[in-house]
JSON list of C-alpha atoms in Angstrom, two decimals:
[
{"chain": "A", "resi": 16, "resn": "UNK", "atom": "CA", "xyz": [54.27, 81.08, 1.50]},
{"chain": "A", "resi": 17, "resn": "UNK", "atom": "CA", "xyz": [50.79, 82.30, 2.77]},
{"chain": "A", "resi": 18, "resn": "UNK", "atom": "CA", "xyz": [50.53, 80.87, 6.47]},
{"chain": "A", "resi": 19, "resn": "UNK", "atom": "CA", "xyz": [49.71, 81.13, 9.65]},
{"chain": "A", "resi": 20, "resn": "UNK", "atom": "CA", "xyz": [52.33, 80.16, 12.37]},
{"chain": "A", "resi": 21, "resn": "UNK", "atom": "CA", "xyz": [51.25, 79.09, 15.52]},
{"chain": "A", "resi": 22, "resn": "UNK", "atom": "CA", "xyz": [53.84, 78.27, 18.59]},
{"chain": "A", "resi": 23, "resn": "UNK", "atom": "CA", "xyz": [54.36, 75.66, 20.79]},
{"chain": "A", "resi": 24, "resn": "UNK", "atom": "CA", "xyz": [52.58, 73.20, 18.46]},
{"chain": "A", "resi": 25, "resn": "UNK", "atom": "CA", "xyz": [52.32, 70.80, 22.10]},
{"chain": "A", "resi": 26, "resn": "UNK", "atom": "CA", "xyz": [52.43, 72.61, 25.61]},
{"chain": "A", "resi": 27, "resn": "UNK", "atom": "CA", "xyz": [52.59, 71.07, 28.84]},
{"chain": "A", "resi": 28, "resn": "UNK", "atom": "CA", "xyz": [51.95, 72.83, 31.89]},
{"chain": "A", "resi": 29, "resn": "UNK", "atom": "CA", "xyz": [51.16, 72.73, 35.50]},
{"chain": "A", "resi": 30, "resn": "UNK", "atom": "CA", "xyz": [47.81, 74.71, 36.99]},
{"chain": "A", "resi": 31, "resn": "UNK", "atom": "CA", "xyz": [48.08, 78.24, 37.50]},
{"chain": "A", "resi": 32, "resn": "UNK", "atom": "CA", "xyz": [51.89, 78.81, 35.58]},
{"chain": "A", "resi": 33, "resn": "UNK", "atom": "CA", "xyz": [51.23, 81.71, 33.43]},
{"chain": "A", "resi": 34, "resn": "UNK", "atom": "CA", "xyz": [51.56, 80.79, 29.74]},
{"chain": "A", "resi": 35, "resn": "UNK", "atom": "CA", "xyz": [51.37, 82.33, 26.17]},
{"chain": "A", "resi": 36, "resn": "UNK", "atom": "CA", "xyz": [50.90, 81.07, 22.65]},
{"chain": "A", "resi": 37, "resn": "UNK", "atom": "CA", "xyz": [51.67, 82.82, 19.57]},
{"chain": "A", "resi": 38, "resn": "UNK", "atom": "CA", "xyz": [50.03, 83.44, 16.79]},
{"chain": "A", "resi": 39, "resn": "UNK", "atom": "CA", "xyz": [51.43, 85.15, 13.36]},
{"chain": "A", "resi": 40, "resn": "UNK", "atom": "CA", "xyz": [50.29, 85.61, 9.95]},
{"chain": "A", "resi": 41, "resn": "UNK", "atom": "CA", "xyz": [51.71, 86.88, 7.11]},
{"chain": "A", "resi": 42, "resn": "UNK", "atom": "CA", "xyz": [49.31, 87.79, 4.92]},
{"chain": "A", "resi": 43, "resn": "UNK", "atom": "CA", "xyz": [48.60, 91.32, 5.82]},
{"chain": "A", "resi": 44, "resn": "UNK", "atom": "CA", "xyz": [44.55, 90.01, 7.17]},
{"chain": "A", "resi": 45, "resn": "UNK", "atom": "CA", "xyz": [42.97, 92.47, 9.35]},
{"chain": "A", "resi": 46, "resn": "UNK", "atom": "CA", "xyz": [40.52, 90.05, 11.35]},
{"chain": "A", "resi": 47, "resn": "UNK", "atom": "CA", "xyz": [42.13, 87.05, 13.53]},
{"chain": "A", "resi": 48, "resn": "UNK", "atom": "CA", "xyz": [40.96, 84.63, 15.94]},
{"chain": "A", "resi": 49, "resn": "UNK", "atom": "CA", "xyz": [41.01, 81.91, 18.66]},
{"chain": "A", "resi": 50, "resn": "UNK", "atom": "CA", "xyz": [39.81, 79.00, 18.87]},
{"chain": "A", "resi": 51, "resn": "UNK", "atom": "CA", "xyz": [39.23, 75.68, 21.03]},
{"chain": "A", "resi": 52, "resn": "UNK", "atom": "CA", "xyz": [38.31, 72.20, 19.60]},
{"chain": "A", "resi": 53, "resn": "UNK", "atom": "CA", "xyz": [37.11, 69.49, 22.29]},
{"chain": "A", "resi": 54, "resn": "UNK", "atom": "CA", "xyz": [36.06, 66.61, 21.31]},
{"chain": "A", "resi": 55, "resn": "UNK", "atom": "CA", "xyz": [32.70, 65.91, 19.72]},
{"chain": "A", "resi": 56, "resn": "UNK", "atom": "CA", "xyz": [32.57, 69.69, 19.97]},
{"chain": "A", "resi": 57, "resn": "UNK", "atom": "CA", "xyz": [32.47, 72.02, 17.29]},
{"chain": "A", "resi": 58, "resn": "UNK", "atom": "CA", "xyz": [35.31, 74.77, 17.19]},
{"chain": "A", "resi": 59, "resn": "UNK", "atom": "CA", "xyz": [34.63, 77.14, 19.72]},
{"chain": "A", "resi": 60, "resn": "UNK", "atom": "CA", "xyz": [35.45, 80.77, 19.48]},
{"chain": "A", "resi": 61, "resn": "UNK", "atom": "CA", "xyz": [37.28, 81.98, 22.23]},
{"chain": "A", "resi": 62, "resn": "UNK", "atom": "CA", "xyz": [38.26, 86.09, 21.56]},
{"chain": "A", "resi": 63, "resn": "UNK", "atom": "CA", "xyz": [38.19, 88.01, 18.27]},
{"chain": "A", "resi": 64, "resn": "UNK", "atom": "CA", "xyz": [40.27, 90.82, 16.43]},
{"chain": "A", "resi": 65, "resn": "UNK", "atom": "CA", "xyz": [38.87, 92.76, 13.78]},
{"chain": "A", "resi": 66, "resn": "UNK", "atom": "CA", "xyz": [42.30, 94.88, 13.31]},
{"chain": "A", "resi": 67, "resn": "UNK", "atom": "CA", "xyz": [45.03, 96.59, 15.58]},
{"chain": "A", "resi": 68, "resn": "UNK", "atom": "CA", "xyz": [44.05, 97.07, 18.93]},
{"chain": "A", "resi": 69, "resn": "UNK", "atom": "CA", "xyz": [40.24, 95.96, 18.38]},
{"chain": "A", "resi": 70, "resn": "UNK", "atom": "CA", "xyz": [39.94, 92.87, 20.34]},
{"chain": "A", "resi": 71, "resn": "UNK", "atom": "CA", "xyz": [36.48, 91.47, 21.54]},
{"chain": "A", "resi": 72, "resn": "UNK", "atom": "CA", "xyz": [35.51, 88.30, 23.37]},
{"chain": "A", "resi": 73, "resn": "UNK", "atom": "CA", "xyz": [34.02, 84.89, 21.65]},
{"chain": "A", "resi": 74, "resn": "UNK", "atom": "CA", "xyz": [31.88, 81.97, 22.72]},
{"chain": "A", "resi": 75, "resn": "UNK", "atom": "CA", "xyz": [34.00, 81.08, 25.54]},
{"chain": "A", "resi": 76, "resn": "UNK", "atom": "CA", "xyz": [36.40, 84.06, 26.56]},
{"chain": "A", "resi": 77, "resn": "UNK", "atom": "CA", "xyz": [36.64, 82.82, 30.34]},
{"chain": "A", "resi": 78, "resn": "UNK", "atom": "CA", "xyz": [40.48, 82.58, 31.71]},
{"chain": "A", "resi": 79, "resn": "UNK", "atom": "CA", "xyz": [41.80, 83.78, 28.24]},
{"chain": "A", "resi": 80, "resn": "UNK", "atom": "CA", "xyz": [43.01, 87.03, 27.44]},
{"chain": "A", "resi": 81, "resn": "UNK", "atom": "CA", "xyz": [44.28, 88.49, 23.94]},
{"chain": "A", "resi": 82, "resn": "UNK", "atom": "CA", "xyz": [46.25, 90.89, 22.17]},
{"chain": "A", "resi": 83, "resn": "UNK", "atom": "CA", "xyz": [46.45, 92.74, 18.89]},
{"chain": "A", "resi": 84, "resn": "UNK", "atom": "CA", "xyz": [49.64, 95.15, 19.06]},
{"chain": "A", "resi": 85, "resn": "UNK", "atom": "CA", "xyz": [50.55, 94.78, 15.68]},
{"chain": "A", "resi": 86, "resn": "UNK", "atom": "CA", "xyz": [48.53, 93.61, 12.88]},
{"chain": "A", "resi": 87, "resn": "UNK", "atom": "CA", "xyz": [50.38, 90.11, 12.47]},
{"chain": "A", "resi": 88, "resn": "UNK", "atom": "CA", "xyz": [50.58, 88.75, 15.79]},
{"chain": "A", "resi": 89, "resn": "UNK", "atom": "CA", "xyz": [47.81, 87.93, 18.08]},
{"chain": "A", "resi": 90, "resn": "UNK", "atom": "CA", "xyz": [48.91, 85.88, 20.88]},
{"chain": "A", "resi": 91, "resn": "UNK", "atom": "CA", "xyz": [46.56, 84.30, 23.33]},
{"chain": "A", "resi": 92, "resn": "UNK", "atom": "CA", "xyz": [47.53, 84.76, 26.96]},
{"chain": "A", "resi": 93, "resn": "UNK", "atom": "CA", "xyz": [46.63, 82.17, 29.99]},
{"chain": "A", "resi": 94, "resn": "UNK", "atom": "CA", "xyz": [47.02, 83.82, 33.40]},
{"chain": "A", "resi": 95, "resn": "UNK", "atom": "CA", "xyz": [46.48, 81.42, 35.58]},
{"chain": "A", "resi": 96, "resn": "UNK", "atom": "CA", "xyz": [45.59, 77.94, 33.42]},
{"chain": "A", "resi": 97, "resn": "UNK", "atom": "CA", "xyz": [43.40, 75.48, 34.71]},
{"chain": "A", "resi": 98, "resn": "UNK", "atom": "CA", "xyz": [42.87, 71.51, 33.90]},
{"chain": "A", "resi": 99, "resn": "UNK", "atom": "CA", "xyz": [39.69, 72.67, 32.25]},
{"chain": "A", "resi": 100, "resn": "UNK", "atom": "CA", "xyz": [41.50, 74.85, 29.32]},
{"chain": "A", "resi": 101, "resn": "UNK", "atom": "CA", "xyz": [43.19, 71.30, 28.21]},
{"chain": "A", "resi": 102, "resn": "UNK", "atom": "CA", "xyz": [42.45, 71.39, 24.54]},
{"chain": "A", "resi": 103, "resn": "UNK", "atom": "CA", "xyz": [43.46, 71.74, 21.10]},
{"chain": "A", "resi": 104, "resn": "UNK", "atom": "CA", "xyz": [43.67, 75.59, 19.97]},
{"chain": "A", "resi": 105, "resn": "UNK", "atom": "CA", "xyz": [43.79, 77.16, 16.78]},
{"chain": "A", "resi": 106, "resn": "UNK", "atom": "CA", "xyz": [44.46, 80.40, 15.80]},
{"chain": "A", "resi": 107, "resn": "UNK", "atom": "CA", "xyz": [42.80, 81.84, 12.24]},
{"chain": "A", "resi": 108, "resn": "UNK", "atom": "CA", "xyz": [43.02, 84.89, 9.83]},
{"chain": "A", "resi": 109, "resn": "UNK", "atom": "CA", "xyz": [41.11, 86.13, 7.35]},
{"chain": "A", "resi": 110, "resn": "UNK", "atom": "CA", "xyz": [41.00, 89.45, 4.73]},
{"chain": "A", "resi": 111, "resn": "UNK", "atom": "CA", "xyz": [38.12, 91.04, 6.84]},
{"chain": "A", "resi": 112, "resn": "UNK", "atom": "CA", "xyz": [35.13, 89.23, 8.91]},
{"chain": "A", "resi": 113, "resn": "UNK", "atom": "CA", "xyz": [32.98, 86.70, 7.67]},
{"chain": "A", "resi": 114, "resn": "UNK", "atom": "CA", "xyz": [35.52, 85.80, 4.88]},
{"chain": "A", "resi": 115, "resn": "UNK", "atom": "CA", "xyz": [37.34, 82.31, 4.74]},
{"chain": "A", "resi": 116, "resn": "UNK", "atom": "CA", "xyz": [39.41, 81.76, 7.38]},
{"chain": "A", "resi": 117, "resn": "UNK", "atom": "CA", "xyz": [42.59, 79.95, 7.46]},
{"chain": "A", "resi": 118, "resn": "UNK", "atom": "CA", "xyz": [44.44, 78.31, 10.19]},
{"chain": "A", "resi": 119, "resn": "UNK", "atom": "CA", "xyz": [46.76, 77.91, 11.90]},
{"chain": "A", "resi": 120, "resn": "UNK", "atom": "CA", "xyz": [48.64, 73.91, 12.58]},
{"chain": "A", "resi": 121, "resn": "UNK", "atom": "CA", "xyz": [46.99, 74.43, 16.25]},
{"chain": "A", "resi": 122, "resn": "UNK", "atom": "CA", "xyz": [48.90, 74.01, 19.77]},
{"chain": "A", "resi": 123, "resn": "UNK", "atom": "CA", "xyz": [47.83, 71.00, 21.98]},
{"chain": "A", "resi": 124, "resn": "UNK", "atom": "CA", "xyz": [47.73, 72.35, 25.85]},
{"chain": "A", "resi": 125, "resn": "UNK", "atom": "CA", "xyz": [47.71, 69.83, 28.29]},
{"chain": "A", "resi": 126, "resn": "UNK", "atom": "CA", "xyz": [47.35, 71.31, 32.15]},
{"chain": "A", "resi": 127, "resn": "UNK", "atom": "CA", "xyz": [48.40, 69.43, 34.96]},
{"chain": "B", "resi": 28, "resn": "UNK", "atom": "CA", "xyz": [47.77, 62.21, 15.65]},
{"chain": "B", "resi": 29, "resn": "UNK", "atom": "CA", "xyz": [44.80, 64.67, 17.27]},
{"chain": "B", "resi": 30, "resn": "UNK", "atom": "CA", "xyz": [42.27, 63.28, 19.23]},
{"chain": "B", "resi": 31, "resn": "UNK", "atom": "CA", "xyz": [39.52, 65.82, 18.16]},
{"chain": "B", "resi": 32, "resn": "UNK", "atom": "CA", "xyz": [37.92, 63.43, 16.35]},
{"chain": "B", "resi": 33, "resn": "UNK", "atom": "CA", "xyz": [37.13, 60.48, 19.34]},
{"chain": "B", "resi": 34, "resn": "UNK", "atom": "CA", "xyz": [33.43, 61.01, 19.09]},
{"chain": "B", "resi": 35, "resn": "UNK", "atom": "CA", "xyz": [32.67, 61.75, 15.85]},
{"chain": "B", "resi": 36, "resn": "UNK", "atom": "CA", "xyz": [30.14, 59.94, 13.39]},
{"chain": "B", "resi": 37, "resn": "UNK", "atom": "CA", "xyz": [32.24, 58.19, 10.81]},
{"chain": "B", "resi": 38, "resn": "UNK", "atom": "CA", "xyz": [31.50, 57.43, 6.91]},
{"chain": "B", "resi": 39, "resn": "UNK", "atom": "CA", "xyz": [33.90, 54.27, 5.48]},
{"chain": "B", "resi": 40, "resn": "UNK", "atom": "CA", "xyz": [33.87, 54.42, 1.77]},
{"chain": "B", "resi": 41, "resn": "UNK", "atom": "CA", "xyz": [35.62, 52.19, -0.54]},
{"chain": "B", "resi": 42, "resn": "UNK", "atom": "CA", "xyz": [38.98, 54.45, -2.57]},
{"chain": "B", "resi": 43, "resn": "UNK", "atom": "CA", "xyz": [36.89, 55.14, -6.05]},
{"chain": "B", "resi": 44, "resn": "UNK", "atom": "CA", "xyz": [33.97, 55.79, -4.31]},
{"chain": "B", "resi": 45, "resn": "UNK", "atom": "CA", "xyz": [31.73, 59.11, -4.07]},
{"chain": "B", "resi": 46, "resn": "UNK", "atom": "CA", "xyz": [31.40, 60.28, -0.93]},
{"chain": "B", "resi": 47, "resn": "UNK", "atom": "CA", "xyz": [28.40, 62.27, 0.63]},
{"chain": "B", "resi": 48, "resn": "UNK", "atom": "CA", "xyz": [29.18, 64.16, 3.87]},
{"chain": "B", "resi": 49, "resn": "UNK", "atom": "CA", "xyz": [25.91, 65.74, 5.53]},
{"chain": "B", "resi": 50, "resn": "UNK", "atom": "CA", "xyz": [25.56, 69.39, 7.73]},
{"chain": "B", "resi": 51, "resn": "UNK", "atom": "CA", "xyz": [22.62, 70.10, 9.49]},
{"chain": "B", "resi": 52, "resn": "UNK", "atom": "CA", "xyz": [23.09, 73.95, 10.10]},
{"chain": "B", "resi": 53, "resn": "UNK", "atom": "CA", "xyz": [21.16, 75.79, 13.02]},
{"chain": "B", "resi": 54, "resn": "UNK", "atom": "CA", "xyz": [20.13, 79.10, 11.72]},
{"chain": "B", "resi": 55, "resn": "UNK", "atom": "CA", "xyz": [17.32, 79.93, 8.98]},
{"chain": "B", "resi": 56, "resn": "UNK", "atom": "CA", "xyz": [19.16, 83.10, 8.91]},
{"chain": "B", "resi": 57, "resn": "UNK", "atom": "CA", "xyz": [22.69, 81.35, 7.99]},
{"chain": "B", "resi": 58, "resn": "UNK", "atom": "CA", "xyz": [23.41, 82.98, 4.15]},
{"chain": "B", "resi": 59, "resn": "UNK", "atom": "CA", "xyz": [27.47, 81.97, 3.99]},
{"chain": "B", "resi": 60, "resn": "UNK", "atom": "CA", "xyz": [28.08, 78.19, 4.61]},
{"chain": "B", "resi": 61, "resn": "UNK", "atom": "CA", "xyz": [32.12, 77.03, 4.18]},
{"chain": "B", "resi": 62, "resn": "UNK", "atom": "CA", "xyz": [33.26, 73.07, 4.21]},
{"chain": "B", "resi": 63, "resn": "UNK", "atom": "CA", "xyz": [36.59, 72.60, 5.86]},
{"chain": "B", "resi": 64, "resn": "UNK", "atom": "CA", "xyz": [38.78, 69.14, 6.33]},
{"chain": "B", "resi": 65, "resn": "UNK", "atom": "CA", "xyz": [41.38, 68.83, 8.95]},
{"chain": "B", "resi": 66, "resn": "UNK", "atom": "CA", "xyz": [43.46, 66.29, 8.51]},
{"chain": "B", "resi": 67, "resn": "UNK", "atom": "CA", "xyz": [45.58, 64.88, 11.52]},
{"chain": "B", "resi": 68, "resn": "UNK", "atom": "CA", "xyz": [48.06, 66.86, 13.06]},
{"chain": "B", "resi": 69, "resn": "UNK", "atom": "CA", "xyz": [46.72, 69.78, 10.65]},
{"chain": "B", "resi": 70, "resn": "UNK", "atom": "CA", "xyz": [44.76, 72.97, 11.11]},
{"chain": "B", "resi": 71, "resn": "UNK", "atom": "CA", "xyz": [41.33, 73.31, 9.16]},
{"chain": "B", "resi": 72, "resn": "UNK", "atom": "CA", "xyz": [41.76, 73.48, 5.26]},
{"chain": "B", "resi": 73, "resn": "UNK", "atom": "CA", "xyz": [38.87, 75.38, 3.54]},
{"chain": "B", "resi": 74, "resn": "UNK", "atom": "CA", "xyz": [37.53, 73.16, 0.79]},
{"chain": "B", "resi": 75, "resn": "UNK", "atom": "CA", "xyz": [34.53, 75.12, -0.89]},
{"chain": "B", "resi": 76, "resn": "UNK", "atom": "CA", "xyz": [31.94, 77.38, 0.27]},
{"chain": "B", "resi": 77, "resn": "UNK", "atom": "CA", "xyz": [28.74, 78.76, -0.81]},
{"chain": "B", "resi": 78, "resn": "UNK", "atom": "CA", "xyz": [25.87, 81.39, -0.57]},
{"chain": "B", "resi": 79, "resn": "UNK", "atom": "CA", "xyz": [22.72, 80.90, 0.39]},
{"chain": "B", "resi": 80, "resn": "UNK", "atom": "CA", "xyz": [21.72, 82.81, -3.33]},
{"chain": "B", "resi": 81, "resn": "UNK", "atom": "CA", "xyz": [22.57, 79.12, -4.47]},
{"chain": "B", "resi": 82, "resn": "UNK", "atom": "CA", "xyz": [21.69, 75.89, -4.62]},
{"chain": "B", "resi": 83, "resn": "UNK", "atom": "CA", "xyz": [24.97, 74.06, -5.40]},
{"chain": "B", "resi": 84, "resn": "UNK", "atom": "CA", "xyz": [28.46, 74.76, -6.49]},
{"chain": "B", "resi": 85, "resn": "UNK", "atom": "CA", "xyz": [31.33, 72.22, -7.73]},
{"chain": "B", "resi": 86, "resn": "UNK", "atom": "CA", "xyz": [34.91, 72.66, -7.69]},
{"chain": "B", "resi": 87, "resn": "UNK", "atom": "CA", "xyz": [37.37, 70.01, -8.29]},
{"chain": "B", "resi": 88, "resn": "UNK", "atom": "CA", "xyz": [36.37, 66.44, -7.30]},
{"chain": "B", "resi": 89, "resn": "UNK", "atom": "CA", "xyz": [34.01, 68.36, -4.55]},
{"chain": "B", "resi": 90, "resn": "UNK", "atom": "CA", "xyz": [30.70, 69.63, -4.80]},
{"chain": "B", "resi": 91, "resn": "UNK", "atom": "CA", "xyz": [28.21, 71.54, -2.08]},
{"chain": "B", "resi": 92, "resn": "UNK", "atom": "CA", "xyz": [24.69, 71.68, -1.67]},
{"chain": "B", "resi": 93, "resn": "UNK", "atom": "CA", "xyz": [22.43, 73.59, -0.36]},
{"chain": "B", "resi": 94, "resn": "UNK", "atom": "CA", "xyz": [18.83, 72.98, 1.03]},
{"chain": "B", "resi": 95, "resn": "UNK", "atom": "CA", "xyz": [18.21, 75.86, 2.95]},
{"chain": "B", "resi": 96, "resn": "UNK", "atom": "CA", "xyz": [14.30, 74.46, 3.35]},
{"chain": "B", "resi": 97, "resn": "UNK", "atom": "CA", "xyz": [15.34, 71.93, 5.88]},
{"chain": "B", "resi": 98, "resn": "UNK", "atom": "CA", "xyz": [18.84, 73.36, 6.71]},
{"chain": "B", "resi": 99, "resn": "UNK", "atom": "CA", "xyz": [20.66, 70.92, 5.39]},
{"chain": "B", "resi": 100, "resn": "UNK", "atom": "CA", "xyz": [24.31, 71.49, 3.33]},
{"chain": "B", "resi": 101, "resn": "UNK", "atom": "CA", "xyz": [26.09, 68.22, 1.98]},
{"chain": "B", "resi": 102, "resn": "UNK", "atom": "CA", "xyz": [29.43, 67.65, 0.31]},
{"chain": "B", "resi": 103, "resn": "UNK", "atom": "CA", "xyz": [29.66, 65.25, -2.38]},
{"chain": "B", "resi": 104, "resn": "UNK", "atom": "CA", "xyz": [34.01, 64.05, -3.07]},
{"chain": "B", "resi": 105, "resn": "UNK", "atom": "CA", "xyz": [34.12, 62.21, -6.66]},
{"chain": "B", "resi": 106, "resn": "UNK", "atom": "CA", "xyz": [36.31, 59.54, -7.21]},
{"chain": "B", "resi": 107, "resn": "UNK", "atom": "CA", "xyz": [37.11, 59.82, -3.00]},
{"chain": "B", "resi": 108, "resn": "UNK", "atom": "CA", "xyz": [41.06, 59.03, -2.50]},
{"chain": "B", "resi": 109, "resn": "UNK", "atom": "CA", "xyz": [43.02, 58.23, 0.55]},
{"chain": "B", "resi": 110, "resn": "UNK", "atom": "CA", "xyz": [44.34, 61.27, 0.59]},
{"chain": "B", "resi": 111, "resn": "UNK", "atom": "CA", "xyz": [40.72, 62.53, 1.48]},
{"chain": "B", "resi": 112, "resn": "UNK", "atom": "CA", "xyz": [40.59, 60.58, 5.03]},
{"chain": "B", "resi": 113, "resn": "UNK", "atom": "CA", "xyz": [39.99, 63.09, 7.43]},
{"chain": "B", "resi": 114, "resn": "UNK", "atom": "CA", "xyz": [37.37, 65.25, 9.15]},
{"chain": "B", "resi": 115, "resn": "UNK", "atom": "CA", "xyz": [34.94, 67.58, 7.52]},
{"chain": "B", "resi": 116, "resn": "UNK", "atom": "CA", "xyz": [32.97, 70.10, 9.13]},
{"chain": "B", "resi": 117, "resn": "UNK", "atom": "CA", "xyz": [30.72, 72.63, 8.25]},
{"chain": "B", "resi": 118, "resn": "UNK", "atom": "CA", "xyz": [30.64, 76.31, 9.45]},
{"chain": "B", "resi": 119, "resn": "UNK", "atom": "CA", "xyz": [27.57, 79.03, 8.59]},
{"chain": "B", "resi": 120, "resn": "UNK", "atom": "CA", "xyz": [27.51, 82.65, 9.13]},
{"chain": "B", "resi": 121, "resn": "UNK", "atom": "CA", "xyz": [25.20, 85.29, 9.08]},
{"chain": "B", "resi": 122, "resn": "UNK", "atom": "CA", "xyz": [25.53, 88.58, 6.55]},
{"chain": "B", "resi": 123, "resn": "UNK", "atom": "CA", "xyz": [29.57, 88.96, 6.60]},
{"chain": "B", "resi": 124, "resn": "UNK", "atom": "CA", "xyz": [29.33, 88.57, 10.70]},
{"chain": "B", "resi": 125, "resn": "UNK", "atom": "CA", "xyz": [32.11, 87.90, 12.54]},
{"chain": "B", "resi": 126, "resn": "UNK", "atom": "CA", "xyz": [30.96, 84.97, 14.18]},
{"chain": "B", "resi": 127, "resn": "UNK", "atom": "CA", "xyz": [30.95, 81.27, 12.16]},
{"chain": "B", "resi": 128, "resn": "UNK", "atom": "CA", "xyz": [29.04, 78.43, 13.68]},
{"chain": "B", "resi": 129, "resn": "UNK", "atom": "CA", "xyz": [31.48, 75.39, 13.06]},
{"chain": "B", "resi": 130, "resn": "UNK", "atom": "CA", "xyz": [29.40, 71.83, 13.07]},
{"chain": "B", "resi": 131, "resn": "UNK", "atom": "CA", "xyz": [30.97, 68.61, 15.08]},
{"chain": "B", "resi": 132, "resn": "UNK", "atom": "CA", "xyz": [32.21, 67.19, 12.03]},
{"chain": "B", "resi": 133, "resn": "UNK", "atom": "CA", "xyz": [32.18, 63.84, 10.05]},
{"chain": "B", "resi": 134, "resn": "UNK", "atom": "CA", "xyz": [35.34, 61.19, 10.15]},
{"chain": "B", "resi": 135, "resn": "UNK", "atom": "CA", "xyz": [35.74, 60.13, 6.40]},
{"chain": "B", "resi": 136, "resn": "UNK", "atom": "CA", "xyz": [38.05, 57.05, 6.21]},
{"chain": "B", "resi": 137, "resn": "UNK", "atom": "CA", "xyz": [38.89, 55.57, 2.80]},
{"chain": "B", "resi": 138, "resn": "UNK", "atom": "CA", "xyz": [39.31, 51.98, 2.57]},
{"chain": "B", "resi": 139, "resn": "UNK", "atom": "CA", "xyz": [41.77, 50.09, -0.09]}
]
């Protein structure tokens, strides 16, 4: 089945506790992404892939960082998390840019 | 379920009933506009999308329109079901760009 696999689905943490969530899809898409959803906010980008090793910032890249090692995975990386990042986060994949995207079950992050 | 949707305008329609769920978008230059619903607990589901080459296009039960004169994309749901309680939101993007701007979103809830 066509998916993408997000994990934790719920994370609680305490400020500053290093943290990472994962992100995999398997349908061979070259362009993923992050994003935040606040609410009575619009989904927010947060960083961008276009393929392996291409990573660029979003909307709101502050106190995130991301990875694209392989062309699957593309975790999103907290250093040093602050109440502020508490949200609901989703990760997406699609073929190329500017094509549908589809997403991921999201990860609720709650930070103490 | 997710509170993303606390603040959201909300349309009540009665199960049978057609529902119209309105976008304004931000950009004149928008040409690519998607509908998505995200149900509780659920990632963003794309639903049916359009250029801005058109004026409306229907797929099953759902149909879009476009009025790119005053910016404004609805979705029309036939025959709405319970299964169709949930948030809609619109996205637009500009010439296969990697960015999409993602609306608030709209709480449908289906009464018996």
């Amino acid at each position: 089945e066509a998916q993408v696999t997000q994990n934790p689905r719920y994370l609680i943490t305490v400020t500053g506790k290093k943290l990472t969530v994962t992100c995999s899809q398997n349908m061979n898409h070259e362009y993923m992404s992050w994003y935040r959803q606040d609410p009575g906010l619009g989904l927010r980008q947060i960083y961008y892939s276009m393929n392996v090793e291409v990573t660029d910032k979003g909307d709101v890249p502050e106190g995130y960082k991301v990875s694209r090692k392989e062309k699957r995975n593309f975790p999103l990386i907290l250093e040093s998390p602050s109440p502020n990042q508490t949200s609901l986060y989703f990760c997406a994949s699609s073929p190329r840019q500017g094509n549908i995207q589809y997403f991921g079950a999201g990860t609720r992050l709650s930070v103490l | 379920g997710e509170s993303v949707g606390l603040h959201l305008p909300t349309l009540s329609v009665q199960e049978g009933d057609n529902s119209i769920i309105n976008c304004a978008y931000s950009n004149s230059a928008s040409d690519y506009f998607i509908w998505y619903k995200q149900e509780s607990g659920k990632g963003p589901q794309f639903i049916i999308d359009i250029r801005s080459n058109m004026d409306k296009r229907q797929g099953q039960r759902v149909t879009v329109l476009l009025n790119k004169t005053v910016k404004h994309l609805s979705l029309q749901i036939a025959a709405t079901q319970p299964g169709d309680s949930a948030v809609y939101f619109c996205a637009e993007n500009i010439n296969y760009g990697q960015n999409f701007v993602f609306g608030p979103g709209t709480r449908l809830s289906v009464l018996p």
